mmCIF file of C-alpha atoms in Angstrom:
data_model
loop_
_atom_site.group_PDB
_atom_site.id
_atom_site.type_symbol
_atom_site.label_atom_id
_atom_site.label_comp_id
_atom_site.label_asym_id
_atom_site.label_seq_id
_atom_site.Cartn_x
_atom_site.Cartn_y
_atom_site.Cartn_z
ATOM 1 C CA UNK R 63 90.459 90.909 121.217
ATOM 2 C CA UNK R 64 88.204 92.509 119.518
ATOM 3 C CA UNK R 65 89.523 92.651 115.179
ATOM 4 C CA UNK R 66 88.269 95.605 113.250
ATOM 5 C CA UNK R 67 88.726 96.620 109.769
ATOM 6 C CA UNK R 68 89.946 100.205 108.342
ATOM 7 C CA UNK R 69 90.117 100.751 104.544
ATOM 8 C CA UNK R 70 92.564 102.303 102.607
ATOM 9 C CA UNK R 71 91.333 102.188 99.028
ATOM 10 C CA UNK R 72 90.736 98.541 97.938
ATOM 11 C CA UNK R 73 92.963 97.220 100.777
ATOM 12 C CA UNK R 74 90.989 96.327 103.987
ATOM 13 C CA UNK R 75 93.670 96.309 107.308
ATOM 14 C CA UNK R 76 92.843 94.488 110.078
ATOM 15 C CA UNK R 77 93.574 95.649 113.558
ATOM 16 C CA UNK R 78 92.490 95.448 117.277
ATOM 17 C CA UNK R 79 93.196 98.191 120.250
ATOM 18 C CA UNK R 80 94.431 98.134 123.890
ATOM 19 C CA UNK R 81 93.551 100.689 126.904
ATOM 20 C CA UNK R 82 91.395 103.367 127.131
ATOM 21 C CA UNK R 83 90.308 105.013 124.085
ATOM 22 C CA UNK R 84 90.875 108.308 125.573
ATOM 23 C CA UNK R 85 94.654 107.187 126.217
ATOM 24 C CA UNK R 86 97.993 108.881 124.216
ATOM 25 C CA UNK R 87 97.484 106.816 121.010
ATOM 26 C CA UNK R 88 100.230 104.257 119.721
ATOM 27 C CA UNK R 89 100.214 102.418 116.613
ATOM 28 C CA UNK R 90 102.388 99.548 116.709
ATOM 29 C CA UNK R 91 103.803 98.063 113.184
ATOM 30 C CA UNK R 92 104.902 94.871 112.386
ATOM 31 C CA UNK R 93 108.021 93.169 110.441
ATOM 32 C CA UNK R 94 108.355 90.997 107.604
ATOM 33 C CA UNK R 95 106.056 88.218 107.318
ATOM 34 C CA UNK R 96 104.474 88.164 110.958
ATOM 35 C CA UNK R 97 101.060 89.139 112.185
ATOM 36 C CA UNK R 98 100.054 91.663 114.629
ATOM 37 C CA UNK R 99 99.094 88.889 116.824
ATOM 38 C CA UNK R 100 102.999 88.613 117.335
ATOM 39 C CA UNK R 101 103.283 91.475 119.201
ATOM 40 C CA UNK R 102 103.098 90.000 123.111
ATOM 41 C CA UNK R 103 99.839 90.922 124.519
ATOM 42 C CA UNK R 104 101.315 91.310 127.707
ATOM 43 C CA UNK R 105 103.649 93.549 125.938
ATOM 44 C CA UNK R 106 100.959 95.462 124.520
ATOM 45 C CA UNK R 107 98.977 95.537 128.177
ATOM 46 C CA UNK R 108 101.982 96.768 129.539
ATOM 47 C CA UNK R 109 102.326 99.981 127.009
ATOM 48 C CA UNK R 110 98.336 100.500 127.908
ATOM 49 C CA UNK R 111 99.231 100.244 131.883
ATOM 50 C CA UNK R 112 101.099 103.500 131.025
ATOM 51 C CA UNK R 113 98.578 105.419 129.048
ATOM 52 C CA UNK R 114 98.755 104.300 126.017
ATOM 53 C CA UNK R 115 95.561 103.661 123.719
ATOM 54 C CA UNK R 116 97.380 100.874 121.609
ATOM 55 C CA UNK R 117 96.599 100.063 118.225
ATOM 56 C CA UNK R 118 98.203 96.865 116.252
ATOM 57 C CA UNK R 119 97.358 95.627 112.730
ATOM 58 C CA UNK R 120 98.108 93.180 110.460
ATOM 59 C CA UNK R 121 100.500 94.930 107.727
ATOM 60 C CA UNK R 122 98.947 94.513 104.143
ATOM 61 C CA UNK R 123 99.930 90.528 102.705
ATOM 62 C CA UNK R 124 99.538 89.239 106.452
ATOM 63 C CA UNK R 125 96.737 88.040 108.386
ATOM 64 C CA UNK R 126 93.307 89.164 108.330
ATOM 65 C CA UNK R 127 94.251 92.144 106.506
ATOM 66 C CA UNK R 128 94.331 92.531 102.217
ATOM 67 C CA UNK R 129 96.342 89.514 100.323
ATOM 68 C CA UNK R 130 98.067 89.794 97.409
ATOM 69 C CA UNK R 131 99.676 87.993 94.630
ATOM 70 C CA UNK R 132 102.814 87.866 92.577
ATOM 71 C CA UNK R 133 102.820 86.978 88.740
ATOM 72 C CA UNK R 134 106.121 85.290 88.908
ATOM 73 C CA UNK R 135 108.452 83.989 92.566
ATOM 74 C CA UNK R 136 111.141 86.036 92.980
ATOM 75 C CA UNK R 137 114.218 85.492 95.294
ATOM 76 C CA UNK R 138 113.409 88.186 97.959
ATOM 77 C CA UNK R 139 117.418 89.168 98.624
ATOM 78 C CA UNK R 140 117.125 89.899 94.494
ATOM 79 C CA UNK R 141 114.313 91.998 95.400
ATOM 80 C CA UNK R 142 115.842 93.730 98.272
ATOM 81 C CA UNK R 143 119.411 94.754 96.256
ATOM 82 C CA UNK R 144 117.973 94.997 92.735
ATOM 83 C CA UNK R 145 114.293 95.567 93.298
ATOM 84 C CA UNK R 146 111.234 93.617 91.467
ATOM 85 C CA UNK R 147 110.199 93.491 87.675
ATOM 86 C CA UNK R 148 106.689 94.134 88.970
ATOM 87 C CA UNK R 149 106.177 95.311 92.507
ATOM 88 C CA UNK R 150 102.506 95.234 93.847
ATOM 89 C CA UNK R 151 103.326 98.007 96.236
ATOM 90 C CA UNK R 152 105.704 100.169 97.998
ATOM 91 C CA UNK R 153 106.765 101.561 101.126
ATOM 92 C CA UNK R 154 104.382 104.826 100.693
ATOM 93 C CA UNK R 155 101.364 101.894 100.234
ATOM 94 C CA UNK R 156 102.533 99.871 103.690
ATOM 95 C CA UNK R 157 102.894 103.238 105.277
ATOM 96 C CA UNK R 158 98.986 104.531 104.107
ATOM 97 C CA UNK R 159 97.647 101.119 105.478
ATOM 98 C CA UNK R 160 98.874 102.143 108.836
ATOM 99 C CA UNK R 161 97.275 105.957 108.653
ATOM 100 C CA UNK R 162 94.057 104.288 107.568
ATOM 101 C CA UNK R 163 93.623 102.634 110.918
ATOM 102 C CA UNK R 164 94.986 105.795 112.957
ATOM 103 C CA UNK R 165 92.110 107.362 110.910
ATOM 104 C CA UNK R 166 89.485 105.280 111.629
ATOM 105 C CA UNK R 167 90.780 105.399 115.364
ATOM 106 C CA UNK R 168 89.976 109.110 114.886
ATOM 107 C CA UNK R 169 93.572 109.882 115.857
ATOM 108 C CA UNK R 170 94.880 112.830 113.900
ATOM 109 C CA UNK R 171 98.751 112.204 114.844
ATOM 110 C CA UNK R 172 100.124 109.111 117.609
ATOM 111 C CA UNK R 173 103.484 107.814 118.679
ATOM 112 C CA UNK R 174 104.416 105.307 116.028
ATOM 113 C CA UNK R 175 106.539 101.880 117.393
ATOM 114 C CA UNK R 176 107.208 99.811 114.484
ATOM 115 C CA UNK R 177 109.860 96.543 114.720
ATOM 116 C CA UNK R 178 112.329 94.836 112.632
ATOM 117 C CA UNK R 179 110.726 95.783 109.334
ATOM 118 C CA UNK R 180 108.555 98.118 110.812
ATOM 119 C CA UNK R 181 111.363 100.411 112.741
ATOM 120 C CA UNK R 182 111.581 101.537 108.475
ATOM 121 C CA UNK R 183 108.146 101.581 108.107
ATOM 122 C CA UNK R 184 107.789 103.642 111.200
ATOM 123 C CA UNK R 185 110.428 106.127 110.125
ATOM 124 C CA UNK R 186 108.826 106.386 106.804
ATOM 125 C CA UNK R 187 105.691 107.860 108.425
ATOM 126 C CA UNK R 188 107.574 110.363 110.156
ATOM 127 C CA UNK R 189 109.175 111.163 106.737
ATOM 128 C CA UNK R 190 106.270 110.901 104.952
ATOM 129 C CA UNK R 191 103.527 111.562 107.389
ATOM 130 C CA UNK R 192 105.046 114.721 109.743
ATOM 131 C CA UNK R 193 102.351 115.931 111.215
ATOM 132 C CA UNK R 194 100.692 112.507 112.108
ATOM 133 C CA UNK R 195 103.416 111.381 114.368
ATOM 134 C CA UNK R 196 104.241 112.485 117.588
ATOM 135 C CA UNK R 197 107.289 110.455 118.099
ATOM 136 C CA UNK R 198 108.662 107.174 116.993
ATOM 137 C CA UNK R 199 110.177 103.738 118.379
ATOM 138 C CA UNK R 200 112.174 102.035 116.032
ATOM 139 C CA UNK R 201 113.340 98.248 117.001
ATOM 140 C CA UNK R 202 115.240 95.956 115.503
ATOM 141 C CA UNK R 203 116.085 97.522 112.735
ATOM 142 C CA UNK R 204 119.123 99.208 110.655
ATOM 143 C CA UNK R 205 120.203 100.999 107.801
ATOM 144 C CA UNK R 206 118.182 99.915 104.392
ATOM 145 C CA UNK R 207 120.815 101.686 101.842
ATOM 146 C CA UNK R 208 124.128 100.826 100.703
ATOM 147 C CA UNK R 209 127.291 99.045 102.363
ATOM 148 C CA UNK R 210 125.506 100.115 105.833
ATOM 149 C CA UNK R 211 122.243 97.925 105.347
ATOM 150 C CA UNK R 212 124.876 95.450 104.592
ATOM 151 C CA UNK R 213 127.368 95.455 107.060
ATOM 152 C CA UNK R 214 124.342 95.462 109.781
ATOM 153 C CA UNK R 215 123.165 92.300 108.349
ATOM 154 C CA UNK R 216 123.817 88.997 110.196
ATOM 155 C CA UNK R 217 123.796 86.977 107.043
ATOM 156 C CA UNK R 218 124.554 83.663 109.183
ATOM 157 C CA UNK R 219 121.268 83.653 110.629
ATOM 158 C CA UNK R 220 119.537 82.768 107.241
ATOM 159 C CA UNK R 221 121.640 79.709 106.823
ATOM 160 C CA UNK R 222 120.503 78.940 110.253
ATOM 161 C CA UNK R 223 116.831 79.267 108.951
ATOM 162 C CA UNK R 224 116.991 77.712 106.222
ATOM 163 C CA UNK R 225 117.899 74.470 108.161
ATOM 164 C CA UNK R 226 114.530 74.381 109.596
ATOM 165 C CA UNK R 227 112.583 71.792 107.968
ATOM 166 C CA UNK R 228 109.361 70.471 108.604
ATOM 167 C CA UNK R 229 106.909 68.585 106.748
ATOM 168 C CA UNK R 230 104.106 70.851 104.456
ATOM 169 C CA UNK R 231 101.222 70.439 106.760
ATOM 170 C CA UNK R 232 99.539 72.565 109.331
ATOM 171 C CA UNK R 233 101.698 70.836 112.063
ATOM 172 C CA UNK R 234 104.494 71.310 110.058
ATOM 173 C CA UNK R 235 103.848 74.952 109.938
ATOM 174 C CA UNK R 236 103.386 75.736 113.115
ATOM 175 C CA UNK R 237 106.391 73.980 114.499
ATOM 176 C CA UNK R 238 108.474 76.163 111.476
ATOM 177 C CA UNK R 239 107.047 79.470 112.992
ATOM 178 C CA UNK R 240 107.864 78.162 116.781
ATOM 179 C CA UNK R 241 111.511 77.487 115.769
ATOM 180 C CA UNK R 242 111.757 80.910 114.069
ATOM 181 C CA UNK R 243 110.561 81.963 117.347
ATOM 182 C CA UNK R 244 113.237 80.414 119.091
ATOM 183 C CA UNK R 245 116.136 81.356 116.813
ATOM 184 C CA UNK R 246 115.578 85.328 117.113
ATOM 185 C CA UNK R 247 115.357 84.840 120.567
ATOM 186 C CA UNK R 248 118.125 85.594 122.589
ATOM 187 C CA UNK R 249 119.967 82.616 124.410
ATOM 188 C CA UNK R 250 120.731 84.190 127.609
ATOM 189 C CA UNK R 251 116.759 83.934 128.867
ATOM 190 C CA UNK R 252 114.265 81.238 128.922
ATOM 191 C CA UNK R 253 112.309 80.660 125.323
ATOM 192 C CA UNK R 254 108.854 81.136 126.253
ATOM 193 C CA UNK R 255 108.132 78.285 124.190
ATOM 194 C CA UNK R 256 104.460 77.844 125.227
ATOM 195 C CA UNK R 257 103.955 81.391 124.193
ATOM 196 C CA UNK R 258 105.119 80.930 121.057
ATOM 197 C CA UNK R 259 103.076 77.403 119.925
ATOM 198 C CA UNK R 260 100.018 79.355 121.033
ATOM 199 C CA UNK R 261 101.033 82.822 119.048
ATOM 200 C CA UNK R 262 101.976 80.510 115.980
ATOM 201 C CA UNK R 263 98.950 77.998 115.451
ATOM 202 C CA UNK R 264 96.695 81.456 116.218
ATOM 203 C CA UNK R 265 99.103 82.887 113.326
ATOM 204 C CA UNK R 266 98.654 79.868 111.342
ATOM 205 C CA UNK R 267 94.756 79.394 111.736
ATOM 206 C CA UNK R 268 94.496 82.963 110.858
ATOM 207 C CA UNK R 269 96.322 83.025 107.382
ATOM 208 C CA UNK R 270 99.109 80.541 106.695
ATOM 209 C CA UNK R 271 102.381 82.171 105.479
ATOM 210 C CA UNK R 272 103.097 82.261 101.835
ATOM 211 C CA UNK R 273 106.250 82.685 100.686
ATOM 212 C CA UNK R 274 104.845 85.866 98.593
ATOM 213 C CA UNK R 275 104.070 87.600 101.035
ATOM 214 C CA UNK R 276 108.282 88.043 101.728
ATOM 215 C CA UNK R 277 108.912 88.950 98.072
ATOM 216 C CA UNK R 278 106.346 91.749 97.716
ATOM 217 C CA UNK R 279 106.977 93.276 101.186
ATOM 218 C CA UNK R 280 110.865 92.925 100.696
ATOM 219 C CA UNK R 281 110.421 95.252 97.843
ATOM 220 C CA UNK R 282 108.898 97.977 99.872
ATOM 221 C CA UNK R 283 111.607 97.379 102.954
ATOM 222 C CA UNK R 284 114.504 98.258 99.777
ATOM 223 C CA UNK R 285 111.260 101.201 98.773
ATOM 224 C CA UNK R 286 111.986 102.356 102.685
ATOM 225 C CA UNK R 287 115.858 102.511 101.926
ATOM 226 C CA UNK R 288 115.249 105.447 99.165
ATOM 227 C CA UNK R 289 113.963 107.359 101.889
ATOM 228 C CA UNK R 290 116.980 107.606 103.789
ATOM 229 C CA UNK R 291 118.200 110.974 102.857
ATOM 230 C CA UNK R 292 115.102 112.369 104.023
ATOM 231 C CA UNK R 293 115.067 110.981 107.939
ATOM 232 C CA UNK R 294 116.953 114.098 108.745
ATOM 233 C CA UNK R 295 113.837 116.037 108.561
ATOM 234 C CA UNK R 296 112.830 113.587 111.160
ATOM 235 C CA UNK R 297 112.118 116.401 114.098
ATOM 236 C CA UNK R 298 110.071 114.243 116.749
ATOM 237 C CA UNK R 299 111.822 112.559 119.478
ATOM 238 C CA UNK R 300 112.920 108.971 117.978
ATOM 239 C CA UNK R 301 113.997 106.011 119.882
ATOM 240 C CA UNK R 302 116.206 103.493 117.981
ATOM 241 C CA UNK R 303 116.296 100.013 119.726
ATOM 242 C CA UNK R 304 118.128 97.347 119.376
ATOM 243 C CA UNK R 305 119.657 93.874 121.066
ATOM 244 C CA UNK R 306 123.100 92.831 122.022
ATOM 245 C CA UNK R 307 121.541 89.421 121.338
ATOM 246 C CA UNK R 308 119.752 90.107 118.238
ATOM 247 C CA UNK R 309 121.082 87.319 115.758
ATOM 248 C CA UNK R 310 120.010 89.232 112.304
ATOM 249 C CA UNK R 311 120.625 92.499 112.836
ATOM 250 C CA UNK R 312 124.155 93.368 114.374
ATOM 251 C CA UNK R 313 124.016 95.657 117.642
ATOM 252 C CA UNK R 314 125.867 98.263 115.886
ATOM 253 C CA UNK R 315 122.768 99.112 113.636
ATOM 254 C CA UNK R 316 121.405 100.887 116.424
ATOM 255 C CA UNK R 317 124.271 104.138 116.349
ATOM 256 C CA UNK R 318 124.303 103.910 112.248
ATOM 257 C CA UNK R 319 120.282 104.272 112.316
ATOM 258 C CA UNK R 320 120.244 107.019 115.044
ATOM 259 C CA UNK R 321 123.257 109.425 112.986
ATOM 260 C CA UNK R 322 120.414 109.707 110.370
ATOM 261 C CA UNK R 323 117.947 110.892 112.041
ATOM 262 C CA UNK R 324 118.413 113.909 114.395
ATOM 263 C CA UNK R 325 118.782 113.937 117.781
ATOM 264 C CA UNK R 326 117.632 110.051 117.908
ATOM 265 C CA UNK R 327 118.651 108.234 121.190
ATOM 266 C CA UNK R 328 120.396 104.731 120.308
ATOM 267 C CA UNK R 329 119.457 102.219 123.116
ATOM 268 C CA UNK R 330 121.671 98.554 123.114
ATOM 269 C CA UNK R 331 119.859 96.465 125.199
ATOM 270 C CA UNK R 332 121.849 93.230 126.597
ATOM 271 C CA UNK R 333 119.473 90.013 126.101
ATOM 272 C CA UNK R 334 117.277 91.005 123.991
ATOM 273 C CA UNK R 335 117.377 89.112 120.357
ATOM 274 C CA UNK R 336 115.274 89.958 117.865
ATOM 275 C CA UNK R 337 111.826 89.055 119.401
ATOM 276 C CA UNK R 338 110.227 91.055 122.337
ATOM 277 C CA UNK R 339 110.280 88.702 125.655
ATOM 278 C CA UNK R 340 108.951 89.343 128.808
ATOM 279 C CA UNK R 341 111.757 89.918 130.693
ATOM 280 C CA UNK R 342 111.987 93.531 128.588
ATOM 281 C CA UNK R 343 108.784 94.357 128.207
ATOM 282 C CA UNK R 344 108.282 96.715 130.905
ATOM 283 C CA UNK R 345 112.098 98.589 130.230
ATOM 284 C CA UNK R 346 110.778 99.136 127.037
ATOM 285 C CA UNK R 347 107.113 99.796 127.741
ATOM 286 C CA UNK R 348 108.792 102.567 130.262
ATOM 287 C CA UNK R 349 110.957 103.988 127.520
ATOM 288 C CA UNK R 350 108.390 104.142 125.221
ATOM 289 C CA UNK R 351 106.510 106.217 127.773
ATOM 290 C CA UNK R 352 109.208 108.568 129.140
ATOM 291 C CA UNK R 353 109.639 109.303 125.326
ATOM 292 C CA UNK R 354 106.290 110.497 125.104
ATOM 293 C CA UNK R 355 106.105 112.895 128.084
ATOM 294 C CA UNK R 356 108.273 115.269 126.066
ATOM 295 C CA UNK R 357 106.343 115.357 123.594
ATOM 296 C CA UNK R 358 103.626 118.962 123.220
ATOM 297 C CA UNK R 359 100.533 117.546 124.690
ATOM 298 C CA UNK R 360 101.582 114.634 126.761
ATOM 299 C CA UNK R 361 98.896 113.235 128.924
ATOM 300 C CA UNK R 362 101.166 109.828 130.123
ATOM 301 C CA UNK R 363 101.560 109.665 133.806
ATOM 302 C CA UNK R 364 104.453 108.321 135.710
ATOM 303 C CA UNK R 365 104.485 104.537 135.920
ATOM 304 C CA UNK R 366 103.140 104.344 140.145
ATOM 305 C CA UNK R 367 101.945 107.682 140.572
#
């Protein structure tokens, strides 16, 4: 693919497209940590096979996109229930990086699909943003405030991570990223394994991960969580997905994070972890799509006509 850049003050975000430029657009946001290049291509070919114009970037602190540093390490689950002495940005910041690149698109509003960390960075556009979104997909995601962004929380699953040790070297790296990989995945379908060396040493090669990078976007995630009260002025059609699988966030998360927003459709999905595999992409390509056609404006066709 083709990378571009958009700008958004000093901070330079990196992101490539998908379909037909006149297509519906669709700007798809990442979670904590990862790349764009973690969304499946053949996830993001399959939202273009239905219209779509697809957009994917690499959130601020990740990739090819603006870097940033923190003058002191901070434990990121302080950050995320206390905050940070000195945050380098917020949740309006993460948010503006992804308008930048709908405005250089020349899009004046799209349908916003954001995952794990960016299903709150997606609703915080809406919130934010209201007349630049035309609907929203949020995956993976839960609650960010209170007992309920607790109780949602697998906390189990970062004991299992933390278990995976490999030496520091670029090898060493990569094989940390592919067994990430394989522990949000859900057990009940083949690991693309493949897939996910070739995703991680592309990841890797691009920008290696730095711990940093999880402090100083955790702090805008818990920035997303003071937005809460206002998702019931939400008014576009919103999607809320989530797995039965998913071993961080608990299937449950789905109902809590649809009751704030109004109207929003909670979707359970059985096999499906917290990583999008092929054996879903096309459900959730066509639910991304049938979500669109009722929106004002809609130019998606029906998937085979």
């Amino acid at each position: 693919m083709n990378v571009q850049t958009a700008h958004h003050g000093d901070v330079a975000v990196a992101y490539e497209t998908f379909g037909p430029a006149g297509g519906e657009p669709l700007l798809l946001i990442m979670g904590l940590d990862y790349q764009m290049v973690w969304w499946p291509d053949g996830f993001c070919q399959a939202l273009a096979d239905r219209g779509f114009h697809v957009a994917r970037f690499d959130n601020r602190d990740a990739g090819l996109s603006t870097h940033f540093t923190s003058p002191a390490r901070e434990n990121p689950f302080r950050v995320l229930f206390r905050g940070s002495r000195r945050p380098a940005y917020g949740t309006a910041d993460m948010v503006g990086d992804g308008i930048a690149v709908m405005d250089a698109l020349g899009w004046e509003s799209a349908h916003v699909f954001g995952a794990s960390m960016g299903s709150a960075l997606a609703l915080s556009t809406a919130v934010l943003h209201p007349d630049r979104v035309r609907s929203v997909t949020a995956a993976m995601g839960g609650p960010l405030r209170g007992a309920a962004a607790l109780r949602h929380l697998n906390f189990g699953f970062f004991l299992r991570a933390a278990r995976i040790k490999h030496p520091a070297t670029d090898e060493g790296a990569i094989r940390t990223l592919v067994d990430l990989a394989r522990l949000l995945a859900t057990p009940h379908h083949p690991f693309d394994e493949d897939w996910a060396r070739e995703v991680a040493e592309i990841s890797h090669a691009r920008s290696p991960r730095d711990p940093g990078t999880t402090q100083r976007q955790t702090y805008a995630l818990r920035a997303a969580g003071a937005l809460t009260g206002r998702m019931r002025d939400i008014a576009v059609p919103t999607l809320v997905v989530n797995g039965a699988d998913d071993p961080l966030i608990r299937p449950g998360a789905a109902a809590a994070l649809a009751r704030l927003v109004p109207g929003a459709r909670p979707v359970v999905y059985p096999g499906m972890g917290h990583l999008l595999q092929e054996h879903l992409w096309d459900t959730i390509a066509d639910e991304v799509a049938a979500q669109a056609r009722t929106t004002t404006g809609h130019r998606l066709p029906q998937r085979g006509a």
